[in-house]
Tab-separated table of C-alpha atoms and ligand atoms in Angstrom:
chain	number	residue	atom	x	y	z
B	369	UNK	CA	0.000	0.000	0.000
B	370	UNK	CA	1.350	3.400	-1.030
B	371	UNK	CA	0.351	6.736	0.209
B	372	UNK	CA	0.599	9.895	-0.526
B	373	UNK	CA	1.923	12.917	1.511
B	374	UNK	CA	0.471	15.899	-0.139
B	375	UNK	CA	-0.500	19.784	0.690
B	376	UNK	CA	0.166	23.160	0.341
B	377	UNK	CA	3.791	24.728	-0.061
B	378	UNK	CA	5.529	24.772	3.470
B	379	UNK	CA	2.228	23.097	5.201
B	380	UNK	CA	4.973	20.315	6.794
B	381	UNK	CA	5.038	17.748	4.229
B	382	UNK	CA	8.478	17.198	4.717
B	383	UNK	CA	8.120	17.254	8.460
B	384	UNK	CA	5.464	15.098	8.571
B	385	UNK	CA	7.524	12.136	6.448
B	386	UNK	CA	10.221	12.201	8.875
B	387	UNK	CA	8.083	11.755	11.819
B	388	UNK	CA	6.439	8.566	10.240
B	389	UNK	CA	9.406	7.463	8.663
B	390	UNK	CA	12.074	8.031	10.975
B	391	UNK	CA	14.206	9.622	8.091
B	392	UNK	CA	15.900	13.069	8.529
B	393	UNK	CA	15.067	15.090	5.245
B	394	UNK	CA	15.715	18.679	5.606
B	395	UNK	CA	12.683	20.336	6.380
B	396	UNK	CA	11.840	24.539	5.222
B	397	UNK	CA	13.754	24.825	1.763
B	398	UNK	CA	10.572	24.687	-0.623
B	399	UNK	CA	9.781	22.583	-3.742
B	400	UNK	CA	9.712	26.105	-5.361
B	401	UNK	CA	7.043	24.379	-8.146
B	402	UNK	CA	9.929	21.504	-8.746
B	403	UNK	CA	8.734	17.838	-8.152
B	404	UNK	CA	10.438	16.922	-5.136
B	405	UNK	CA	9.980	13.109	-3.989
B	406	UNK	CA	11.167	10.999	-1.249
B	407	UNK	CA	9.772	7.375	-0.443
B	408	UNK	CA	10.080	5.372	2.432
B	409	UNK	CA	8.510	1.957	4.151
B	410	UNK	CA	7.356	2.042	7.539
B	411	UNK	CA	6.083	-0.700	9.984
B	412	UNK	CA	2.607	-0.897	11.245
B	413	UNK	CA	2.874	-0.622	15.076
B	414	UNK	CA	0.550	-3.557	16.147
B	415	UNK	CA	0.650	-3.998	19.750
B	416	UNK	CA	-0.909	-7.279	18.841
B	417	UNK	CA	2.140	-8.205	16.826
B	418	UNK	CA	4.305	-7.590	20.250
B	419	UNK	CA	2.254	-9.681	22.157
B	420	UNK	CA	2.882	-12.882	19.753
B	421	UNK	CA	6.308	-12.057	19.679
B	422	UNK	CA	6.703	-12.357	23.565
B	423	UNK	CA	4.796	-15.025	23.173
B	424	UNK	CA	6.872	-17.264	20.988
B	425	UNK	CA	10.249	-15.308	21.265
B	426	UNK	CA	10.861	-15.906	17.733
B	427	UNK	CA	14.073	-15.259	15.770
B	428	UNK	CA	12.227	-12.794	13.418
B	429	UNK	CA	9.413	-10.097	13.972
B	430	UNK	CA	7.465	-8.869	11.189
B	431	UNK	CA	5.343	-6.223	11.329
B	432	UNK	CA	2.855	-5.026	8.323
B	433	UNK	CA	4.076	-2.059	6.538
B	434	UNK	CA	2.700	0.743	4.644
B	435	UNK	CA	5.034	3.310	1.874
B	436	UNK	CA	5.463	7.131	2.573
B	437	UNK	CA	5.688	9.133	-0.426
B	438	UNK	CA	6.495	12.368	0.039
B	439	UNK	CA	5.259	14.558	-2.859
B	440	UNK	CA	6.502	18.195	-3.137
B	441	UNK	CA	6.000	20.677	-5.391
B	442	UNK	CA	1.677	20.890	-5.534
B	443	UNK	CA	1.978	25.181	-5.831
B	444	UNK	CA	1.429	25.943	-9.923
B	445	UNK	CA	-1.525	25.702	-10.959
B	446	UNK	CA	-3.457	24.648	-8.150
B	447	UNK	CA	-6.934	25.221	-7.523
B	448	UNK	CA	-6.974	25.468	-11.478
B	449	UNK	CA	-6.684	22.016	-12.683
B	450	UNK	CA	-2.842	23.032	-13.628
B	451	UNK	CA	-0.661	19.951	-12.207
B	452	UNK	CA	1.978	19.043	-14.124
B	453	UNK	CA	1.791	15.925	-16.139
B	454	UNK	CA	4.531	14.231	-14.181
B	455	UNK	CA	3.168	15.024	-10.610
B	456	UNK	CA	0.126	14.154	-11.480
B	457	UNK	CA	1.058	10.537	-12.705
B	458	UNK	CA	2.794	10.215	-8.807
B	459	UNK	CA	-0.590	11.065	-7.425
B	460	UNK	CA	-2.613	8.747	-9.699
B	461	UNK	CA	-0.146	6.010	-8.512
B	462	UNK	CA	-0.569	6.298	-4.963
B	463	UNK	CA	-3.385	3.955	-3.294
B	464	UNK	CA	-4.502	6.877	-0.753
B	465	UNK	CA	-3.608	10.258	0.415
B	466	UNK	CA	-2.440	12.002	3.926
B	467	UNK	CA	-3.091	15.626	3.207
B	468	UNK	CA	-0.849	17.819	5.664
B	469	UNK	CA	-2.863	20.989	6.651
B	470	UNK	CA	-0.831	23.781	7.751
B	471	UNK	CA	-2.298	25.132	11.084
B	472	UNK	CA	0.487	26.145	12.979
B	473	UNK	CA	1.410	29.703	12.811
B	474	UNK	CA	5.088	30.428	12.291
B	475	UNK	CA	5.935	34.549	11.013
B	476	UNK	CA	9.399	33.065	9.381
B	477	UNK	CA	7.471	30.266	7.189
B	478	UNK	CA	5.586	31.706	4.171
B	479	UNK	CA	1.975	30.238	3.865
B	480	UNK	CA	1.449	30.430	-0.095
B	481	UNK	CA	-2.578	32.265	0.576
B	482	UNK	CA	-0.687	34.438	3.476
B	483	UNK	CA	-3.088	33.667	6.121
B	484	UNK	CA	-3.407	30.509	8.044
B	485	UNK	CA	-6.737	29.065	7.162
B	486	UNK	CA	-7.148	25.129	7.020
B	487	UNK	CA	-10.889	24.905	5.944
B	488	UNK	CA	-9.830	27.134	2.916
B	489	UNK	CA	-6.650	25.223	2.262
B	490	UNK	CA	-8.354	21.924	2.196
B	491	UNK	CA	-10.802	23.261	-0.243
B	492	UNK	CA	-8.067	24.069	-2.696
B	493	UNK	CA	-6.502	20.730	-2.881
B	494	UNK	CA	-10.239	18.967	-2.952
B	495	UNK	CA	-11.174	21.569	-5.969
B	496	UNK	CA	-8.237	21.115	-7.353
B	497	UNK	CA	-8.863	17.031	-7.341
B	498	UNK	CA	-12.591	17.374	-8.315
B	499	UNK	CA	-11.300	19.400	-11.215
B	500	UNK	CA	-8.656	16.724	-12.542
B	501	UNK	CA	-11.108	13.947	-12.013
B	502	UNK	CA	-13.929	15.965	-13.877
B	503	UNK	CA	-11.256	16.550	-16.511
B	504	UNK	CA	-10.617	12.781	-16.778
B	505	UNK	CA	-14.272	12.369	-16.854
B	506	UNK	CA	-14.985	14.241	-19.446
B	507	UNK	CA	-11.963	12.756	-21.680
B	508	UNK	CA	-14.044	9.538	-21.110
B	509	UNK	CA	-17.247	10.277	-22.255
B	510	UNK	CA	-15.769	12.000	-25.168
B	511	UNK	CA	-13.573	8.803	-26.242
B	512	UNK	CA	-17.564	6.463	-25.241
B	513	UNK	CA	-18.996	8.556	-28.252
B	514	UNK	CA	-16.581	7.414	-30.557
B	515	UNK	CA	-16.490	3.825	-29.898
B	516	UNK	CA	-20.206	4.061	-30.009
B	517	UNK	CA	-19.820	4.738	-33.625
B	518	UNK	CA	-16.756	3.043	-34.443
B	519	UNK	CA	-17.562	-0.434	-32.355
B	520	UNK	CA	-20.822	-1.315	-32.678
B	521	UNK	CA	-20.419	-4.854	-31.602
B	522	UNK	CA	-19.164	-3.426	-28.051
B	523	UNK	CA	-22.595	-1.279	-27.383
B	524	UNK	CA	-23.686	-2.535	-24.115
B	525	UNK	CA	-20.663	-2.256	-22.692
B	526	UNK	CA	-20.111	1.227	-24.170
B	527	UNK	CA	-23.590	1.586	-22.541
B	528	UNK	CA	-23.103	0.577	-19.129
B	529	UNK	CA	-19.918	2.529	-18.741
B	530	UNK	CA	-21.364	5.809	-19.977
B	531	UNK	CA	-24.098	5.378	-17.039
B	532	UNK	CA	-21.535	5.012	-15.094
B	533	UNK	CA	-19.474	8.316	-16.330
B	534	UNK	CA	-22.743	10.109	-15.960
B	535	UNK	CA	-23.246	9.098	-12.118
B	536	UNK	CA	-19.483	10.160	-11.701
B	537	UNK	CA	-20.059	13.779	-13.387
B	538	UNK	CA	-23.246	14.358	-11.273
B	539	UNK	CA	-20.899	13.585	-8.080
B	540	UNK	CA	-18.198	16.001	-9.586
B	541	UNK	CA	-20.453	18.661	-10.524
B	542	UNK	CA	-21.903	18.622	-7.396
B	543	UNK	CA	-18.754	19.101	-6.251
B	544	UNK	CA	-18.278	16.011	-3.859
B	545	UNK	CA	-14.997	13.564	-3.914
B	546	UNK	CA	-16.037	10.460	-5.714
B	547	UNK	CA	-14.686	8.325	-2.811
B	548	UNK	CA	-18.700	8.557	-1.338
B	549	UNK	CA	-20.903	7.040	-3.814
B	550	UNK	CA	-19.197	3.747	-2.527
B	551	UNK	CA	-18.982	1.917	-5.979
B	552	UNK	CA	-18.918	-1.631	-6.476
B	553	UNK	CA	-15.866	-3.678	-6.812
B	554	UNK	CA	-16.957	-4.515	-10.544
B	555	UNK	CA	-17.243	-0.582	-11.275
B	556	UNK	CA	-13.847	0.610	-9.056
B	557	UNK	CA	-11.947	-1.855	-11.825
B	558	UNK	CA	-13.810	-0.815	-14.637
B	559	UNK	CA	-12.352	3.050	-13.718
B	560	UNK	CA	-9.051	1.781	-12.338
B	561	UNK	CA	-6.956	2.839	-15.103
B	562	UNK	CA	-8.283	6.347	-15.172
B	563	UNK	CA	-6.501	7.395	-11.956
B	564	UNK	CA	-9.201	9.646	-10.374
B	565	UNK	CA	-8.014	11.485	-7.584
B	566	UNK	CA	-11.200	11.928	-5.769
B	567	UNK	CA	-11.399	7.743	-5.425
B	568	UNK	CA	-8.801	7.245	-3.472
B	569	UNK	CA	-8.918	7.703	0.553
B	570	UNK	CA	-7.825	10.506	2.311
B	571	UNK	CA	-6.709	11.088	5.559
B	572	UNK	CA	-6.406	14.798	6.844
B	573	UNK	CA	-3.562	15.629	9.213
B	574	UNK	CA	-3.566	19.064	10.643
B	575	UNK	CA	-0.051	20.279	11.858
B	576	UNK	CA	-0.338	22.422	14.764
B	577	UNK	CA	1.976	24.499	16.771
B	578	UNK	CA	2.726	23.791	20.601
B	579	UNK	CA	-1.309	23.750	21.313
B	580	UNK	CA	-3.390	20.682	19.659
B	581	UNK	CA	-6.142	22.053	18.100
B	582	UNK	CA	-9.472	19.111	18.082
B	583	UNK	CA	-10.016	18.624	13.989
B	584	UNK	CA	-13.335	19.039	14.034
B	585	UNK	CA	-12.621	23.089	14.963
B	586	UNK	CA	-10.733	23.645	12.100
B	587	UNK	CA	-12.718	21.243	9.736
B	588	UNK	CA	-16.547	21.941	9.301
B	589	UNK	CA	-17.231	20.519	5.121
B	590	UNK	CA	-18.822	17.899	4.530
B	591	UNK	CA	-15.860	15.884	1.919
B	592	UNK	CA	-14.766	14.337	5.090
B	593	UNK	CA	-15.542	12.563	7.733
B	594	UNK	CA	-14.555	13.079	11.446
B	595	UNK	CA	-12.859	9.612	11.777
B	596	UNK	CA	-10.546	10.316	8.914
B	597	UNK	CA	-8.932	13.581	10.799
B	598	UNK	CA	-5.889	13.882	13.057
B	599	UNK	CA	-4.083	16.512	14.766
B	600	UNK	CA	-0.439	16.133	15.584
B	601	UNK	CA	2.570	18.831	16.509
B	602	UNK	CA	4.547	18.111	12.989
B	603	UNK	CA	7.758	19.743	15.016
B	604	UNK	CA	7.716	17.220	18.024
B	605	UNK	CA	6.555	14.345	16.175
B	606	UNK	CA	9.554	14.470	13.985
B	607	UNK	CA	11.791	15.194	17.215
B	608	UNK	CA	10.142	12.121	18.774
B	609	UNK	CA	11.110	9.710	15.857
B	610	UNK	CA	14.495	10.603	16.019
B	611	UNK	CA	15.477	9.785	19.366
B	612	UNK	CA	16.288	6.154	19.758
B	613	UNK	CA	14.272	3.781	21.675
B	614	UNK	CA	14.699	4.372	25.254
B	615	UNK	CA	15.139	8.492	24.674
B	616	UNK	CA	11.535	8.356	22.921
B	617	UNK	CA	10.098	6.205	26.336
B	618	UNK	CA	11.521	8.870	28.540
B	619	UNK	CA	10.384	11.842	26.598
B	620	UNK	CA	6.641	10.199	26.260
B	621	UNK	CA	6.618	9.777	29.851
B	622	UNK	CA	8.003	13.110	30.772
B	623	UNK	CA	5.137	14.350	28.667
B	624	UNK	CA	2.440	11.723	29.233
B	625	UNK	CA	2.071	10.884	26.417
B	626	UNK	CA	0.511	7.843	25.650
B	627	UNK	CA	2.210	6.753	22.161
B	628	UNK	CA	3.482	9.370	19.525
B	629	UNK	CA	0.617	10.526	17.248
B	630	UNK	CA	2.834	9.425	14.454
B	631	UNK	CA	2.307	5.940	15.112
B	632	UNK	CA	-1.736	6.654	15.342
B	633	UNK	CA	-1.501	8.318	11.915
B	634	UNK	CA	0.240	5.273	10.541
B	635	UNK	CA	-2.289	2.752	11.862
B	636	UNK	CA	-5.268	5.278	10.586
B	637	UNK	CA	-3.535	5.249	7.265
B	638	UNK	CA	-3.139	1.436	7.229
B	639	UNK	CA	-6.975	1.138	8.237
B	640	UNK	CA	-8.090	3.843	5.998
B	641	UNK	CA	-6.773	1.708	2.923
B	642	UNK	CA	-9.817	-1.195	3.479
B	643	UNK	CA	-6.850	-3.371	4.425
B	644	UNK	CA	-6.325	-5.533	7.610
B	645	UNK	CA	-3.846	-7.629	9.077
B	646	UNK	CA	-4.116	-11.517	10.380
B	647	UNK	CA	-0.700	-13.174	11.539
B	648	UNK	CA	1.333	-16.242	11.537
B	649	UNK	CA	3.652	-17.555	14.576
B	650	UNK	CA	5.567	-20.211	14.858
B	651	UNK	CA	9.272	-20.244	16.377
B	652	UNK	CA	11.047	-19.000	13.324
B	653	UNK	CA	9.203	-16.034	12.834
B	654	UNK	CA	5.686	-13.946	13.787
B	655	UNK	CA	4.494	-11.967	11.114
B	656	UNK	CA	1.858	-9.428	10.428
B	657	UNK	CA	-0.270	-10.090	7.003
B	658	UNK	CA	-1.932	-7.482	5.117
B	659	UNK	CA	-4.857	-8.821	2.924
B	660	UNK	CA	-7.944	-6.609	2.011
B	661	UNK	CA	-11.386	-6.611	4.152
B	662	UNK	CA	-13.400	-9.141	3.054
B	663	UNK	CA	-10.928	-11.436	1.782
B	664	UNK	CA	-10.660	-15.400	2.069
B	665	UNK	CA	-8.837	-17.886	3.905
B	666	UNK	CA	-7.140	-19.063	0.282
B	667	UNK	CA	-6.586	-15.549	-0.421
B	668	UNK	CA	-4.535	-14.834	2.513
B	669	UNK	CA	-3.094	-18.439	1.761
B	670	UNK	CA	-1.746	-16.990	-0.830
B	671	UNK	CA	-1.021	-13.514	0.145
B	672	UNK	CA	1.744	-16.076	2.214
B	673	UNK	CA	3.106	-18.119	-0.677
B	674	UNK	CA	1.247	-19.403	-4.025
B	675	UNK	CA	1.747	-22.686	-2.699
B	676	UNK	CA	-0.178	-22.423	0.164
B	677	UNK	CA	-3.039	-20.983	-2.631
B	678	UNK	CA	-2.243	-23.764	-4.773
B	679	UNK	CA	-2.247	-26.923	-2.475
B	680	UNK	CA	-4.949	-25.096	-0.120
B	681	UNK	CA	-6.920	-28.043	2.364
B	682	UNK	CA	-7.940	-26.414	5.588
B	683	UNK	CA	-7.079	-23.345	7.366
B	684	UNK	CA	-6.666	-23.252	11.189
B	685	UNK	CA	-8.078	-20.650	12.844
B	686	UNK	CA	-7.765	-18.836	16.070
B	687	UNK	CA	-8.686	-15.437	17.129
B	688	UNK	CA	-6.326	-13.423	18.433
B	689	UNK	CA	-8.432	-12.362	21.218
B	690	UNK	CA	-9.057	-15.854	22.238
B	691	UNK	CA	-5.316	-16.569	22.338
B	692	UNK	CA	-4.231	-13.420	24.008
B	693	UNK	CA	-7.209	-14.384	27.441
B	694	UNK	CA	-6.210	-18.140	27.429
B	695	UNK	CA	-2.362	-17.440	27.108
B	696	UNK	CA	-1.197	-19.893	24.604
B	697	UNK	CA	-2.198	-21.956	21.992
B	698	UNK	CA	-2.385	-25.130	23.795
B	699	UNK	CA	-5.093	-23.485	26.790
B	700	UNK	CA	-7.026	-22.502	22.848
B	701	UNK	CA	-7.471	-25.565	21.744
B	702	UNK	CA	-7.957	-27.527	24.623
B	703	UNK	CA	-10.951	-24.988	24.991
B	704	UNK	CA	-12.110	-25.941	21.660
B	705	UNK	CA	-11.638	-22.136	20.325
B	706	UNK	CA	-9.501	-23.018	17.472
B	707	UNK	CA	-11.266	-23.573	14.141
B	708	UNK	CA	-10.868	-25.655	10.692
B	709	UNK	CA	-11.956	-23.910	8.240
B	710	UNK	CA	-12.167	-23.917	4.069
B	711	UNK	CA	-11.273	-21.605	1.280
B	712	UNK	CA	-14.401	-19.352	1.463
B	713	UNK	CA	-13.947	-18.474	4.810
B	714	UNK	CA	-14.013	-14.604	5.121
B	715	UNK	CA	-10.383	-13.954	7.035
B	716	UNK	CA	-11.201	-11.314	10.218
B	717	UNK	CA	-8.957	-8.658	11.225
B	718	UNK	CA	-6.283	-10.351	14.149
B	719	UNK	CA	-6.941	-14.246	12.730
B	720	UNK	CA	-3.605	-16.136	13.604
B	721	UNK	CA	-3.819	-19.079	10.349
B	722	UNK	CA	-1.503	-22.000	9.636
B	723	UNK	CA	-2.478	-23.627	6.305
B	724	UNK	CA	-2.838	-26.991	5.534
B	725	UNK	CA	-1.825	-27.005	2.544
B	726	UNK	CA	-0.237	-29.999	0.008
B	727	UNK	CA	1.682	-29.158	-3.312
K	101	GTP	N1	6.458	26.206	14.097
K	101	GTP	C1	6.333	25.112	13.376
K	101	GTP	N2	6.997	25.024	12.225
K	101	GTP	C2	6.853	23.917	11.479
K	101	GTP	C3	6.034	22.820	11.885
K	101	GTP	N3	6.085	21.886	10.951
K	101	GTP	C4	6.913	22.357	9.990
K	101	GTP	N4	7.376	23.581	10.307
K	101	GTP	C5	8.311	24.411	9.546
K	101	GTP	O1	7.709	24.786	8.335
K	101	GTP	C6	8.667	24.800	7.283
K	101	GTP	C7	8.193	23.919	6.167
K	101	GTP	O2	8.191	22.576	6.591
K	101	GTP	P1	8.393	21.411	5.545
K	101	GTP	O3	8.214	20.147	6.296
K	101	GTP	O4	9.630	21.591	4.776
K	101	GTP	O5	7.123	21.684	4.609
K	101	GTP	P2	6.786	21.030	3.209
K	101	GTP	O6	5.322	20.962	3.117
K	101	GTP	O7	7.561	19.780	3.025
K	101	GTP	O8	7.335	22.154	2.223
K	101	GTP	P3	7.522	22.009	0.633
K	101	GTP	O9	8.059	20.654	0.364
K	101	GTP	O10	8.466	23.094	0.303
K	101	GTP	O11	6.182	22.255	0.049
K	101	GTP	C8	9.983	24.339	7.884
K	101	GTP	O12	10.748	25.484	8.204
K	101	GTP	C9	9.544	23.632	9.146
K	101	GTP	O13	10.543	23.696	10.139
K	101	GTP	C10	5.362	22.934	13.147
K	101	GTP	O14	4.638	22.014	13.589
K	101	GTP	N5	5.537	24.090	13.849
K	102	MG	MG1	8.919	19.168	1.472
């Protein structure tokens, strides 16, 4: 899964990617309209994932991860459907966006509207996505005409899709992200390839100063939704995630502060993307999973190895919540909580599997 870090000029983009990533970019020198990219892979804290590990004191840990992209350089143009060709291919690559807001006020850091407004900066970015997607949209339904004439054997396709444009271009035109008409899986493919912006998730995170200002004061649209808001001091965060591991304990403490907001913006991220995690353990190694919601026992098989997909016979199946009140595997099954089950079965979020498999 790839995301996105995107806002205005100097709203702590930069910032921001070093305190998820642990990297040290310079931070304050401005994209100056240049494309300016840095990438990184980060692992999903799972407290879950520490718990196994204690549990079975294996020689590996592996937690799920999630890629950073850092994407400078959104100034020309925006707000008027002006992106360069090249950024805009990064964006349309990414699986989901973390949109920095700049709320913190700082006299020596240019804000590229002058004042420090996040409702109005988060409006420019959405218009400026509602614009590119409308754009694309458009394109579309002009290259549907032709093929109506040119193909005539292809009709009902030709047919369904422009119903579909149509519902898309009543969402855009009303000005909402495209994200909350909540296609179908069939539909989200049959658009895949157009890269529309307004699709993908997005996950606001407002940078404040040394105060924490509650999201839904500086947020009152309606293009997103409460749970997909953070606030977080871009400054400290990135301070945090360079101290080294018993430096960052102190400093929490000192602070009391629960767990850096950094790692709650990765895990929001992670859940944002309609992805969750199930795990494997064994003495070798315990390891985190990602598979999408909804997906299957031979799925996830196979998320593992195409083996395991191939020479699928039985799954077994224990909750992690069963195993983490009963203590260890052997208290789980003597209570009959562990499970067979077959290739349909719909994988939940914290399922520990071991596939029977034979190749
Ligand atoms: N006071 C204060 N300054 C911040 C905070 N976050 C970032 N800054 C400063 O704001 C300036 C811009 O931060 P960057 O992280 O470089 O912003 P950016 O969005 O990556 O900038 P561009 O890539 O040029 O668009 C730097 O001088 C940072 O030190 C914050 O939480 N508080
Ligand atoms: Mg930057």
């Amino acid at each position: 899964m790839r995301l996105g870090i995107i806002g205005l000029p100097q709203s702590g983009k930069t910032t921001i990617f070093n305190a998820l990533t642990g990297q040290n970019l310079e931070t304050g020198f401005g994209s100056g309209g240049q494309m300016d990219i840095h990438t990184a892979v980060v692992p999903v804290p799972d407290a879950r994932v520490d718990f196994l590990s204690s549990l079975y004191h294996p020689k590996k840990t592996t937690y799920a991860t999630v890629t950073y992209k850092d994407i400078g350089g959104l100034d020309t143009g925006m707000g008027e459907g002006g992106l360069s060709g090249p950024l805009r291919n990064e964006l349309q690559q990414v699986d989901g966006f973390v949109h920095v807001v700049r709320v913190f006020e700082d006299e020596n850091v240019p804000h590229p509207q002058e004042t420090i407004d996040p409702q109005r900066d988060i409006e420019i970015l959405d218009g400026e996505f509602l614009l590119l997607d409308l754009i694309a949209v458009e394109r579309r339904q002009e290259k549907l005409k032709d093929e109506w004439n040119k193909k005539p054997d292809n009709r009902r396709s030709i047919e369904q899709e422009t119903a579909l444009m149509e519902r898309l271009r009543a969402q855009l035109e009303a000005e909402r992200p495209l994200r909350e008409l909540g296609l179908t899986p069939d539909e989200i493919k049959l658009v895949s390839g157009y890269g529309l912006m307004t699709l993908k998730p997005m996950l606001l995170v407002f940078n404040c100063s040394e105060t924490l200002v509650p999201p839904e004061t500086l947020y009152a649209g309606e293009a997103h939704s409460p749970a997909h808001m953070i606030s977080l001091q871009g400054q400290v965060e990135a301070e945090i995630a360079q101290l080294d591991a018993e430096d960052r304990a102190l400093f929490l403490e000192e602070y009391g502060i629960q767990e850096p907001s950094a790692s709650r913006v990765i895990r929001l991220s992670y859940d944002l993307m309609g992805i969750h995690s199930f795990f494997t353990v064994g003495e070798d190694e315990v390891r985190a999973w990602s598979l999408p919601v909804g997906g299957s026992a031979v799925e996830a098989a196979g998320t593992i190895h195409t083996d395991l997909a191939r020479g699928f016979i039985r799954a077994e199946v224990t909750a992690y919540a069963d195993l983490h009140e009963l203590g260890d595997m052997k208290a789980v099954k003597t209570a009959g909580r562990q499970r067979l089950e077959g290739k349909t079965y719909v994988v939940q979020d914290g399922d520990i599997l071991t596939i029977r498999f034979n190749v």
